[in-house]
Amino acid sequence: MSRFSARILALGCAFAAVSASSAVAADMIPTYVRDAVADPGRITADRPRDVGRRPAETVGFSQIKPGQHIVELMPGEGYYTRILSRVVGSKGRVYTFVPRFGWSARLTPEQRKYVADHIHEERKPVDAAFAVADIAAYSNVTVLWSPFNQFEGTQFALPEQVDAVWTSRSEEHTSELQSRLHLVCRLL
């Protein structure tokens, strides 16, 4: 198994491992990760989410390091984007991939309800990603906004080889997680 494949596997297990454990010892979390979570540039609304998401433990477990180039799949409103940007630092790069979905006609009623409740409109995620990338402190973030159709196996191109792929908050939507993992495997 390649080093890249091992990291993908580790990231895929990160949520399960962090959720299953009662705590990760604070001394095992690298200083650069703790500093990224404590970054005063993070928006105030993100801080209360830290209790449930446990970003220091999750990112620490992923072994993402300063200087790495990573891709973040479906960043939502940028909660982890800001943290990952600080972790990889000025010599690293975060490519945040926001798909332009072309599959709305194929969604089940349950999936349509999820989209209506969580996404509201197609541009919201990309607007949030650009809002992060436009802040000078997060200048190492590049937004990739391209078509993606999980039912037709659409692929997206990355500008360069990356060290890791990050995705999060997929535990509630198993089919979406399976689709993301399938996409990640195609990148290998």
PDB file of C-alpha atoms in Angstrom:
ATOM      1  CA  MET A   1       0.000   0.000   0.000  1.00  0.00           C
ATOM      2  CA  SER A   2       1.429   3.371  -0.969  1.00  0.00           C
ATOM      3  CA  ARG A   3       1.999   6.117   1.570  1.00  0.00           C
ATOM      4  CA  PHE A   4      -0.785   8.135  -0.095  1.00  0.00           C
ATOM      5  CA  SER A   5      -3.208   5.182   0.133  1.00  0.00           C
ATOM      6  CA  ALA A   6      -2.351   4.711   3.777  1.00  0.00           C
ATOM      7  CA  ARG A   7      -3.184   8.357   4.479  1.00  0.00           C
ATOM      8  CA  ILE A   8      -6.491   8.037   2.653  1.00  0.00           C
ATOM      9  CA  LEU A   9      -7.326   5.013   4.765  1.00  0.00           C
ATOM     10  CA  ALA A  10      -6.311   6.888   7.915  1.00  0.00           C
ATOM     11  CA  LEU A  11      -8.496   9.852   7.002  1.00  0.00           C
ATOM     12  CA  GLY A  12     -11.414   7.579   6.251  1.00  0.00           C
ATOM     13  CA  CYS A  13     -11.071   6.053   9.696  1.00  0.00           C
ATOM     14  CA  ALA A  14     -10.394   9.338  11.499  1.00  0.00           C
ATOM     15  CA  PHE A  15     -13.975  10.183  12.254  1.00  0.00           C
ATOM     16  CA  ALA A  16     -14.790   6.694  13.483  1.00  0.00           C
ATOM     17  CA  ALA A  17     -11.698   6.547  15.656  1.00  0.00           C
ATOM     18  CA  VAL A  18     -12.223   9.967  17.195  1.00  0.00           C
ATOM     19  CA  SER A  19     -15.912   9.282  17.788  1.00  0.00           C
ATOM     20  CA  ALA A  20     -15.224   5.906  19.357  1.00  0.00           C
ATOM     21  CA  SER A  21     -12.520   7.094  21.697  1.00  0.00           C
ATOM     22  CA  SER A  22     -13.361   9.051  24.797  1.00  0.00           C
ATOM     23  CA  ALA A  23     -10.390  11.355  24.318  1.00  0.00           C
ATOM     24  CA  VAL A  24      -7.095  11.700  22.562  1.00  0.00           C
ATOM     25  CA  ALA A  25      -4.311  12.706  24.909  1.00  0.00           C
ATOM     26  CA  ALA A  26      -3.600  16.417  24.511  1.00  0.00           C
ATOM     27  CA  ASP A  27       0.140  15.784  24.514  1.00  0.00           C
ATOM     28  CA  MET A  28      -0.276  13.604  21.394  1.00  0.00           C
ATOM     29  CA  ILE A  29      -1.739  16.501  19.384  1.00  0.00           C
ATOM     30  CA  PRO A  30       1.018  18.374  17.545  1.00  0.00           C
ATOM     31  CA  THR A  31       1.523  22.018  18.533  1.00  0.00           C
ATOM     32  CA  TYR A  32       0.889  23.205  14.970  1.00  0.00           C
ATOM     33  CA  VAL A  33      -2.557  21.544  15.082  1.00  0.00           C
ATOM     34  CA  ARG A  34      -3.415  23.075  18.466  1.00  0.00           C
ATOM     35  CA  ASP A  35      -2.269  26.468  17.156  1.00  0.00           C
ATOM     36  CA  ALA A  36      -4.440  26.088  14.039  1.00  0.00           C
ATOM     37  CA  VAL A  37      -7.526  25.313  16.134  1.00  0.00           C
ATOM     38  CA  ALA A  38      -6.754  28.271  18.412  1.00  0.00           C
ATOM     39  CA  ASP A  39      -6.295  30.605  15.397  1.00  0.00           C
ATOM     40  CA  PRO A  40      -8.024  33.919  16.215  1.00  0.00           C
ATOM     41  CA  GLY A  41      -8.935  34.232  12.520  1.00  0.00           C
ATOM     42  CA  ARG A  42     -11.480  31.430  12.789  1.00  0.00           C
ATOM     43  CA  ILE A  43     -15.017  32.758  12.807  1.00  0.00           C
ATOM     44  CA  THR A  44     -16.784  32.977  16.148  1.00  0.00           C
ATOM     45  CA  ALA A  45     -19.642  30.735  14.984  1.00  0.00           C
ATOM     46  CA  ASP A  46     -17.201  27.839  14.501  1.00  0.00           C
ATOM     47  CA  ARG A  47     -15.943  27.735  18.083  1.00  0.00           C
ATOM     48  CA  PRO A  48     -19.067  26.186  19.686  1.00  0.00           C
ATOM     49  CA  ARG A  49     -18.877  23.404  17.089  1.00  0.00           C
ATOM     50  CA  ASP A  50     -15.440  22.419  18.387  1.00  0.00           C
ATOM     51  CA  VAL A  51     -17.000  20.518  21.303  1.00  0.00           C
ATOM     52  CA  GLY A  52     -18.757  18.036  19.037  1.00  0.00           C
ATOM     53  CA  ARG A  53     -16.331  17.989  16.139  1.00  0.00           C
ATOM     54  CA  ARG A  54     -13.143  17.826  18.197  1.00  0.00           C
ATOM     55  CA  PRO A  55     -10.972  19.371  15.466  1.00  0.00           C
ATOM     56  CA  ALA A  56      -7.634  19.120  17.276  1.00  0.00           C
ATOM     57  CA  GLU A  57      -8.074  15.393  17.821  1.00  0.00           C
ATOM     58  CA  THR A  58      -9.439  14.763  14.321  1.00  0.00           C
ATOM     59  CA  VAL A  59      -6.794  16.747  12.436  1.00  0.00           C
ATOM     60  CA  GLY A  60      -4.054  15.443  14.734  1.00  0.00           C
ATOM     61  CA  PHE A  61      -5.108  11.887  13.952  1.00  0.00           C
ATOM     62  CA  SER A  62      -5.000  12.592  10.196  1.00  0.00           C
ATOM     63  CA  GLN A  63      -1.253  13.304  10.361  1.00  0.00           C
ATOM     64  CA  ILE A  64      -1.578  16.253   7.992  1.00  0.00           C
ATOM     65  CA  LYS A  65       1.581  18.308   8.453  1.00  0.00           C
ATOM     66  CA  PRO A  66       2.998  21.744   7.624  1.00  0.00           C
ATOM     67  CA  GLY A  67       4.098  22.054   4.010  1.00  0.00           C
ATOM     68  CA  GLN A  68       1.740  19.409   2.650  1.00  0.00           C
ATOM     69  CA  HIS A  69      -0.595  19.932  -0.276  1.00  0.00           C
ATOM     70  CA  ILE A  70      -4.059  18.522   0.343  1.00  0.00           C
ATOM     71  CA  VAL A  71      -7.494  18.478  -1.246  1.00  0.00           C
ATOM     72  CA  GLU A  72     -10.587  18.987   0.875  1.00  0.00           C
ATOM     73  CA  LEU A  73     -13.729  17.468  -0.636  1.00  0.00           C
ATOM     74  CA  MET A  74     -17.004  19.340  -0.130  1.00  0.00           C
ATOM     75  CA  PRO A  75     -15.902  21.875   2.485  1.00  0.00           C
ATOM     76  CA  GLY A  76     -19.343  23.078   3.520  1.00  0.00           C
ATOM     77  CA  GLU A  77     -18.951  26.521   5.039  1.00  0.00           C
ATOM     78  CA  GLY A  78     -15.204  26.209   5.609  1.00  0.00           C
ATOM     79  CA  TYR A  79     -15.053  24.983   9.206  1.00  0.00           C
ATOM     80  CA  TYR A  80     -12.108  22.654   8.520  1.00  0.00           C
ATOM     81  CA  THR A  81     -10.781  24.740   5.608  1.00  0.00           C
ATOM     82  CA  ARG A  82      -9.536  27.440   7.995  1.00  0.00           C
ATOM     83  CA  ILE A  83      -7.949  24.901  10.323  1.00  0.00           C
ATOM     84  CA  LEU A  84      -6.311  22.913   7.520  1.00  0.00           C
ATOM     85  CA  SER A  85      -4.973  26.123   5.967  1.00  0.00           C
ATOM     86  CA  ARG A  86      -3.203  26.956   9.211  1.00  0.00           C
ATOM     87  CA  VAL A  87      -1.929  23.394   9.674  1.00  0.00           C
ATOM     88  CA  VAL A  88      -0.258  23.186   6.245  1.00  0.00           C
ATOM     89  CA  GLY A  89       1.002  26.754   6.609  1.00  0.00           C
ATOM     90  CA  SER A  90       2.466  29.127   4.055  1.00  0.00           C
ATOM     91  CA  LYS A  91       4.483  26.409   2.301  1.00  0.00           C
ATOM     92  CA  GLY A  92       1.452  24.126   2.011  1.00  0.00           C
ATOM     93  CA  ARG A  93      -1.684  24.320  -0.093  1.00  0.00           C
ATOM     94  CA  VAL A  94      -5.350  23.436   0.478  1.00  0.00           C
ATOM     95  CA  TYR A  95      -7.352  22.742  -2.670  1.00  0.00           C
ATOM     96  CA  THR A  96     -10.961  22.877  -1.587  1.00  0.00           C
ATOM     97  CA  PHE A  97     -13.191  21.062  -4.082  1.00  0.00           C
ATOM     98  CA  VAL A  98     -16.771  22.294  -4.312  1.00  0.00           C
ATOM     99  CA  PRO A  99     -18.769  20.288  -6.830  1.00  0.00           C
ATOM    100  CA  ARG A 100     -21.299  21.776  -9.209  1.00  0.00           C
ATOM    101  CA  PHE A 101     -23.958  19.144  -8.868  1.00  0.00           C
ATOM    102  CA  GLY A 102     -25.769  18.039 -11.979  1.00  0.00           C
ATOM    103  CA  TRP A 103     -27.749  15.242 -10.410  1.00  0.00           C
ATOM    104  CA  SER A 104     -30.805  16.893  -8.849  1.00  0.00           C
ATOM    105  CA  ALA A 105     -33.222  15.031 -11.136  1.00  0.00           C
ATOM    106  CA  ARG A 106     -31.844  11.710  -9.878  1.00  0.00           C
ATOM    107  CA  LEU A 107     -32.149  12.405  -6.161  1.00  0.00           C
ATOM    108  CA  THR A 108     -34.459  10.389  -3.973  1.00  0.00           C
ATOM    109  CA  PRO A 109     -37.084  12.366  -2.016  1.00  0.00           C
ATOM    110  CA  GLU A 110     -34.944  11.953   1.129  1.00  0.00           C
ATOM    111  CA  GLN A 111     -31.862  13.315  -0.662  1.00  0.00           C
ATOM    112  CA  ARG A 112     -33.862  16.257  -2.084  1.00  0.00           C
ATOM    113  CA  LYS A 113     -35.004  17.111   1.438  1.00  0.00           C
ATOM    114  CA  TYR A 114     -31.404  17.011   2.688  1.00  0.00           C
ATOM    115  CA  VAL A 115     -30.265  19.327  -0.107  1.00  0.00           C
ATOM    116  CA  ALA A 116     -33.160  21.706   0.568  1.00  0.00           C
ATOM    117  CA  ASP A 117     -32.454  21.726   4.325  1.00  0.00           C
ATOM    118  CA  HIS A 118     -28.665  21.972   4.178  1.00  0.00           C
ATOM    119  CA  ILE A 119     -27.535  23.479   0.917  1.00  0.00           C
ATOM    120  CA  HIS A 120     -30.475  25.762   0.042  1.00  0.00           C
ATOM    121  CA  GLU A 121     -28.885  26.790  -3.232  1.00  0.00           C
ATOM    122  CA  GLU A 122     -26.035  25.541  -5.359  1.00  0.00           C
ATOM    123  CA  ARG A 123     -23.794  28.589  -4.901  1.00  0.00           C
ATOM    124  CA  LYS A 124     -23.817  28.683  -1.099  1.00  0.00           C
ATOM    125  CA  PRO A 125     -20.917  26.208  -0.647  1.00  0.00           C
ATOM    126  CA  VAL A 126     -18.757  27.807  -3.327  1.00  0.00           C
ATOM    127  CA  ASP A 127     -19.452  31.304  -1.994  1.00  0.00           C
ATOM    128  CA  ALA A 128     -18.372  30.138   1.464  1.00  0.00           C
ATOM    129  CA  ALA A 129     -15.196  28.575   0.031  1.00  0.00           C
ATOM    130  CA  PHE A 130     -14.284  31.737  -1.875  1.00  0.00           C
ATOM    131  CA  ALA A 131     -14.990  33.801   1.246  1.00  0.00           C
ATOM    132  CA  VAL A 132     -12.278  31.824   3.077  1.00  0.00           C
ATOM    133  CA  ALA A 133      -9.836  31.907   0.157  1.00  0.00           C
ATOM    134  CA  ASP A 134     -10.258  35.686  -0.179  1.00  0.00           C
ATOM    135  CA  ILE A 135      -8.895  36.300   3.330  1.00  0.00           C
ATOM    136  CA  ALA A 136      -5.171  37.070   3.220  1.00  0.00           C
ATOM    137  CA  ALA A 137      -4.466  34.830   6.229  1.00  0.00           C
ATOM    138  CA  TYR A 138      -5.788  31.865   4.213  1.00  0.00           C
ATOM    139  CA  SER A 139      -4.077  32.691   0.917  1.00  0.00           C
ATOM    140  CA  ASN A 140      -2.894  29.093   0.597  1.00  0.00           C
ATOM    141  CA  VAL A 141      -6.502  28.004  -0.124  1.00  0.00           C
ATOM    142  CA  THR A 142      -7.474  27.464  -3.763  1.00  0.00           C
ATOM    143  CA  VAL A 143     -11.119  26.823  -4.625  1.00  0.00           C
ATOM    144  CA  LEU A 144     -11.847  24.220  -7.299  1.00  0.00           C
ATOM    145  CA  TRP A 145     -15.450  24.478  -8.499  1.00  0.00           C
ATOM    146  CA  SER A 146     -16.251  22.029 -11.247  1.00  0.00           C
ATOM    147  CA  PRO A 147     -19.027  19.714 -12.386  1.00  0.00           C
ATOM    148  CA  PHE A 148     -19.387  16.489 -10.494  1.00  0.00           C
ATOM    149  CA  ASN A 149     -21.929  13.781 -11.117  1.00  0.00           C
ATOM    150  CA  GLN A 150     -21.560  10.854  -8.750  1.00  0.00           C
ATOM    151  CA  PHE A 151     -23.855   8.706 -10.868  1.00  0.00           C
ATOM    152  CA  GLU A 152     -21.792   9.028 -14.032  1.00  0.00           C
ATOM    153  CA  GLY A 153     -18.341   8.780 -12.459  1.00  0.00           C
ATOM    154  CA  THR A 154     -17.324  12.332 -13.310  1.00  0.00           C
ATOM    155  CA  GLN A 155     -13.754  13.050 -12.292  1.00  0.00           C
ATOM    156  CA  PHE A 156     -12.157  16.341 -11.424  1.00  0.00           C
ATOM    157  CA  ALA A 157      -8.609  17.421 -12.093  1.00  0.00           C
ATOM    158  CA  LEU A 158      -6.196  18.597  -9.448  1.00  0.00           C
ATOM    159  CA  PRO A 159      -3.480  21.100 -10.362  1.00  0.00           C
ATOM    160  CA  GLU A 160      -0.815  18.879  -8.808  1.00  0.00           C
ATOM    161  CA  GLN A 161      -0.307  15.676  -6.870  1.00  0.00           C
ATOM    162  CA  VAL A 162      -1.490  16.026  -3.283  1.00  0.00           C
ATOM    163  CA  ASP A 163      -0.313  14.443  -0.044  1.00  0.00           C
ATOM    164  CA  ALA A 164      -3.755  13.798   1.439  1.00  0.00           C
ATOM    165  CA  VAL A 165      -7.481  14.001   0.769  1.00  0.00           C
ATOM    166  CA  TRP A 166      -9.763  15.351   3.502  1.00  0.00           C
ATOM    167  CA  THR A 167     -13.511  15.010   3.839  1.00  0.00           C
ATOM    168  CA  SER A 168     -15.646  15.295   6.925  1.00  0.00           C
ATOM    169  CA  ARG A 169     -19.168  15.390   8.299  1.00  0.00           C
ATOM    170  CA  SER A 170     -20.370  12.531   6.112  1.00  0.00           C
ATOM    171  CA  GLU A 171     -21.365  10.102   8.834  1.00  0.00           C
ATOM    172  CA  GLU A 172     -25.060  10.956   8.525  1.00  0.00           C
ATOM    173  CA  HIS A 173     -25.212  10.180   4.813  1.00  0.00           C
ATOM    174  CA  THR A 174     -23.770   6.768   4.094  1.00  0.00           C
ATOM    175  CA  SER A 175     -24.459   6.859   0.349  1.00  0.00           C
ATOM    176  CA  GLU A 176     -22.750  10.252   0.105  1.00  0.00           C
ATOM    177  CA  LEU A 177     -19.781   8.893   2.071  1.00  0.00           C
ATOM    178  CA  GLN A 178     -19.572   5.866  -0.206  1.00  0.00           C
ATOM    179  CA  SER A 179     -19.624   8.153  -3.212  1.00  0.00           C
ATOM    180  CA  ARG A 180     -16.852  10.313  -1.753  1.00  0.00           C
ATOM    181  CA  LEU A 181     -14.707   7.297  -0.920  1.00  0.00           C
ATOM    182  CA  HIS A 182     -15.281   5.923  -4.426  1.00  0.00           C
ATOM    183  CA  LEU A 183     -14.116   9.255  -5.827  1.00  0.00           C
ATOM    184  CA  VAL A 184     -11.043   9.215  -3.584  1.00  0.00           C
ATOM    185  CA  CYS A 185     -10.172   5.692  -4.703  1.00  0.00           C
ATOM    186  CA  ARG A 186     -10.367   6.790  -8.344  1.00  0.00           C
ATOM    187  CA  LEU A 187      -7.820   9.501  -7.541  1.00  0.00           C
ATOM    188  CA  LEU A 188      -5.341   6.883  -6.346  1.00  0.00           C
TER     189      LEU A 188
END
